[in-house]
Amino acid sequence: MKKIIQYLFCFSIIFSCANDVEYSRMTEKEKDGLIEIFKRDLEVLNNATNSRDFDVVLSYTYPKLFEINSRQELTEFMESLFITFKDFKVIDWKIEYIHPVIKYDSHQYTMFSYQVKSVFECNNENDFDIFFQALKEDNDYKNVKKDFLNTNSIIVEEMRLMVAVSQKNFSKWKYIEWKEDLFKKHNIIPPNVLIKLKQRSNLYYSKDYQR
């Protein structure tokens, strides 16, 4: 009986939290406009990454991430990518699907999937062999192949999920990659919003989900 009462109590908390979440009704025109904003921002982010302008990258980053890692730490992490590899570039990307916008506590939250193609240029043949095998064995990367046009380069194609957060209006958004373990460990996304986003991510990753 005690376990049943505890279960009902927990269930009521989750249910009441879920009720605080409101989906924003959007017309197709508004949805298309939002996708254009995300396309614009992704282009800025990818160009900034390719040119190593990390200040721009961080200016588009969801601010609560800085509660976990400082700007300096994140900059050093991004710089390390260009130490590990001779060069790294995002060469193509495409937004595939956008989650309905969630309104909660004066913020808007959504998530979109996008396909991205990147090129990793290794410093030498030995590094190439090591990283090529490591990427092939990493379940996060589904399509890894050699770039036969460029020596010691690896082409990686993957699907990613990006969480977008806006305050007050739909014109300015901040971004953070979907990392469920990170969100569970650190309360940077409201739990009731996270529940809704997780439902969509589970659907996205399921074998039955057809984009």
Short mmCIF file of C-alpha atoms in Angstrom, two decimals:
data_model
loop_
_atom_site.label_atom_id
_atom_site.label_comp_id
_atom_site.label_asym_id
_atom_site.label_seq_id
_atom_site.Cartn_x
_atom_site.Cartn_y
_atom_site.Cartn_z
CA MET A 1 0.00 0.00 0.00
CA LYS A 2 2.83 2.39 0.89
CA LYS A 3 4.46 1.81 -2.51
CA ILE A 4 1.14 2.46 -4.27
CA ILE A 5 0.69 5.75 -2.42
CA GLN A 6 4.27 6.79 -3.31
CA TYR A 7 3.63 5.90 -6.94
CA LEU A 8 0.41 7.91 -7.07
CA PHE A 9 2.13 10.84 -5.41
CA CYS A 10 4.99 10.83 -7.93
CA PHE A 11 2.55 10.40 -10.80
CA SER A 12 0.50 13.39 -9.63
CA ILE A 13 3.63 15.56 -9.53
CA ILE A 14 4.65 14.60 -13.05
CA PHE A 15 1.12 15.09 -14.33
CA SER A 16 0.74 18.50 -12.72
CA CYS A 17 4.10 19.60 -14.13
CA ALA A 18 3.11 18.46 -17.58
CA ASN A 19 -0.01 20.60 -17.38
CA ASP A 20 2.15 23.71 -16.99
CA VAL A 21 3.58 23.12 -20.44
CA GLU A 22 1.71 24.74 -23.29
CA TYR A 23 2.23 24.06 -26.97
CA SER A 24 2.30 27.18 -29.13
CA ARG A 25 -0.10 27.04 -32.04
CA MET A 26 1.66 28.05 -35.22
CA THR A 27 0.45 28.51 -38.76
CA GLU A 28 2.40 26.91 -41.59
CA LYS A 29 3.69 30.39 -42.49
CA GLU A 30 4.96 30.93 -38.94
CA LYS A 31 6.54 27.49 -38.91
CA ASP A 32 8.28 28.14 -42.24
CA GLY A 33 9.50 31.46 -40.87
CA LEU A 34 10.93 29.73 -37.81
CA ILE A 35 12.73 27.18 -39.96
CA GLU A 36 14.28 30.05 -41.94
CA ILE A 37 15.55 31.57 -38.69
CA PHE A 38 17.13 28.24 -37.70
CA LYS A 39 18.68 27.88 -41.16
CA ARG A 40 20.13 31.38 -40.88
CA ASP A 41 21.53 30.74 -37.42
CA LEU A 42 22.99 27.35 -38.35
CA GLU A 43 24.76 28.93 -41.30
CA VAL A 44 26.29 31.56 -39.00
CA LEU A 45 27.30 28.88 -36.47
CA ASN A 46 28.85 26.60 -39.08
CA ASN A 47 30.74 29.45 -40.75
CA ALA A 48 32.00 30.62 -37.36
CA THR A 49 33.11 27.09 -36.48
CA ASN A 50 34.92 26.71 -39.80
CA SER A 51 36.71 30.04 -39.32
CA ARG A 52 37.38 29.29 -35.62
CA ASP A 53 35.46 32.35 -34.46
CA PHE A 54 34.46 30.81 -31.15
CA ASP A 55 33.12 34.07 -29.70
CA VAL A 56 30.34 33.96 -32.30
CA VAL A 57 29.67 30.28 -31.57
CA LEU A 58 29.33 31.02 -27.85
CA SER A 59 27.06 34.00 -28.51
CA TYR A 60 24.52 31.55 -29.96
CA THR A 61 24.98 29.02 -27.14
CA TYR A 62 22.23 28.40 -24.56
CA PRO A 63 23.46 30.49 -21.57
CA LYS A 64 22.66 27.90 -18.91
CA LEU A 65 25.42 25.72 -20.35
CA PHE A 66 27.86 28.27 -18.90
CA GLU A 67 26.64 27.24 -15.44
CA ILE A 68 28.31 23.87 -16.09
CA ASN A 69 31.34 24.95 -18.12
CA SER A 70 32.76 28.44 -18.32
CA ARG A 71 33.18 30.25 -21.61
CA GLN A 72 36.93 29.75 -21.29
CA GLU A 73 36.54 26.01 -20.79
CA LEU A 74 34.23 25.70 -23.79
CA THR A 75 36.60 27.77 -25.93
CA GLU A 76 39.52 25.55 -24.94
CA PHE A 77 37.47 22.47 -25.80
CA MET A 78 36.67 23.81 -29.27
CA GLU A 79 40.27 24.84 -29.82
CA SER A 80 41.40 21.31 -28.90
CA LEU A 81 39.47 20.00 -31.91
CA PHE A 82 41.84 21.92 -34.17
CA ILE A 83 44.84 20.60 -32.25
CA THR A 84 43.69 17.00 -32.57
CA PHE A 85 42.96 17.48 -36.28
CA LYS A 86 44.83 19.48 -38.89
CA ASP A 87 41.52 20.92 -39.99
CA PHE A 88 37.80 20.46 -39.45
CA LYS A 89 34.95 21.87 -41.51
CA VAL A 90 31.20 21.55 -41.76
CA ILE A 91 30.58 21.33 -45.50
CA ASP A 92 26.83 20.68 -45.73
CA TRP A 93 23.72 20.59 -43.54
CA LYS A 94 19.94 20.40 -43.86
CA ILE A 95 17.09 20.77 -41.35
CA GLU A 96 14.82 17.72 -41.51
CA TYR A 97 12.13 18.17 -38.85
CA ILE A 98 11.04 20.73 -36.27
CA HIS A 99 9.28 19.89 -32.99
CA PRO A 100 6.20 21.96 -32.01
CA VAL A 101 7.17 25.00 -29.92
CA ILE A 102 6.65 24.60 -26.16
CA LYS A 103 5.81 27.68 -24.08
CA TYR A 104 6.83 27.59 -20.43
CA ASP A 105 7.71 30.28 -17.88
CA SER A 106 8.16 33.13 -20.41
CA HIS A 107 10.40 30.98 -22.62
CA GLN A 108 9.84 29.05 -25.83
CA TYR A 109 11.49 25.68 -26.38
CA THR A 110 11.69 23.53 -29.45
CA MET A 111 13.94 20.94 -31.03
CA PHE A 112 14.85 20.18 -34.61
CA SER A 113 16.73 17.43 -36.38
CA TYR A 114 19.28 18.24 -39.02
CA GLN A 115 21.61 16.30 -41.25
CA VAL A 116 25.21 17.47 -41.26
CA LYS A 117 28.29 16.51 -43.25
CA SER A 118 31.74 17.29 -41.85
CA VAL A 119 35.33 16.72 -42.96
CA PHE A 120 38.07 15.84 -40.48
CA GLU A 121 41.58 16.29 -41.87
CA CYS A 122 44.17 14.36 -39.87
CA ASN A 123 47.75 15.44 -39.29
CA ASN A 124 49.28 12.26 -40.72
CA GLU A 125 48.47 8.78 -41.97
CA ASN A 126 48.86 7.20 -38.54
CA ASP A 127 46.34 9.61 -37.00
CA PHE A 128 44.04 8.97 -39.92
CA ASP A 129 44.01 5.20 -39.29
CA ILE A 130 43.34 5.68 -35.57
CA PHE A 131 40.52 8.22 -35.92
CA PHE A 132 38.92 6.53 -38.91
CA GLN A 133 38.58 3.28 -36.96
CA ALA A 134 37.36 5.10 -33.83
CA LEU A 135 34.68 6.98 -35.77
CA LYS A 136 33.58 3.80 -37.55
CA GLU A 137 33.06 2.09 -34.18
CA ASP A 138 31.22 5.06 -32.60
CA ASN A 139 27.46 4.45 -32.69
CA ASP A 140 26.80 8.21 -32.88
CA TYR A 141 28.27 8.29 -36.39
CA LYS A 142 26.32 6.24 -38.91
CA ASN A 143 28.11 7.16 -42.12
CA VAL A 144 31.90 7.42 -42.00
CA LYS A 145 34.01 7.21 -45.15
CA LYS A 146 37.40 8.18 -46.53
CA ASP A 147 37.69 11.39 -48.52
CA PHE A 148 39.53 10.16 -51.60
CA LEU A 149 39.95 13.72 -52.93
CA ASN A 150 41.95 14.83 -49.90
CA THR A 151 44.79 12.95 -48.22
CA ASN A 152 44.20 11.77 -44.64
CA SER A 153 40.66 13.19 -44.54
CA ILE A 154 37.48 11.60 -43.22
CA ILE A 155 33.93 12.52 -44.24
CA VAL A 156 31.29 12.04 -41.54
CA GLU A 157 27.55 12.30 -42.15
CA GLU A 158 25.22 12.26 -39.16
CA MET A 159 21.80 13.28 -37.94
CA ARG A 160 21.74 15.58 -34.92
CA LEU A 161 19.09 16.96 -32.61
CA MET A 162 19.32 20.59 -31.56
CA VAL A 163 17.36 22.22 -28.73
CA ALA A 164 16.47 25.87 -29.36
CA VAL A 165 15.39 28.26 -26.59
CA SER A 166 13.96 31.76 -26.95
CA GLN A 167 12.80 34.34 -24.45
CA LYS A 168 9.99 36.82 -25.15
CA ASN A 169 9.96 36.46 -28.93
CA PHE A 170 10.61 34.08 -31.80
CA SER A 171 13.34 36.14 -33.49
CA LYS A 172 16.34 35.38 -31.26
CA TRP A 173 17.20 31.83 -30.23
CA LYS A 174 19.98 30.13 -28.29
CA TYR A 175 21.06 26.57 -29.02
CA ILE A 176 22.36 23.44 -27.34
CA GLU A 177 22.81 19.95 -28.80
CA TRP A 178 20.42 17.31 -27.45
CA LYS A 179 22.36 15.48 -24.71
CA GLU A 180 19.94 13.54 -22.54
CA ASP A 181 22.57 12.47 -19.99
CA LEU A 182 23.68 16.08 -19.58
CA PHE A 183 20.11 17.31 -19.11
CA LYS A 184 19.41 14.62 -16.51
CA LYS A 185 22.53 15.44 -14.54
CA HIS A 186 22.17 19.22 -14.68
CA ASN A 187 18.88 21.07 -14.37
CA ILE A 188 19.40 23.39 -17.34
CA ILE A 189 16.15 22.43 -19.11
CA PRO A 190 12.95 22.52 -16.98
CA PRO A 191 11.98 18.89 -16.14
CA ASN A 192 8.46 19.17 -17.53
CA VAL A 193 9.78 20.61 -20.79
CA LEU A 194 12.41 17.89 -20.89
CA ILE A 195 9.69 15.24 -20.69
CA LYS A 196 8.05 16.58 -23.84
CA LEU A 197 11.35 16.91 -25.69
CA LYS A 198 12.37 13.39 -24.67
CA GLN A 199 9.14 12.01 -26.08
CA ARG A 200 10.04 13.55 -29.42
CA SER A 201 13.66 12.36 -29.27
CA ASN A 202 12.47 8.80 -28.54
CA LEU A 203 10.16 9.00 -31.53
CA TYR A 204 12.97 10.36 -33.67
CA TYR A 205 15.35 7.56 -32.72
CA SER A 206 12.78 4.77 -32.99
CA LYS A 207 13.03 2.49 -36.00
CA ASP A 208 9.38 3.08 -36.83
CA TYR A 209 9.76 6.86 -37.14
CA GLN A 210 9.78 7.90 -40.78
CA ARG A 211 11.10 11.41 -41.41
#
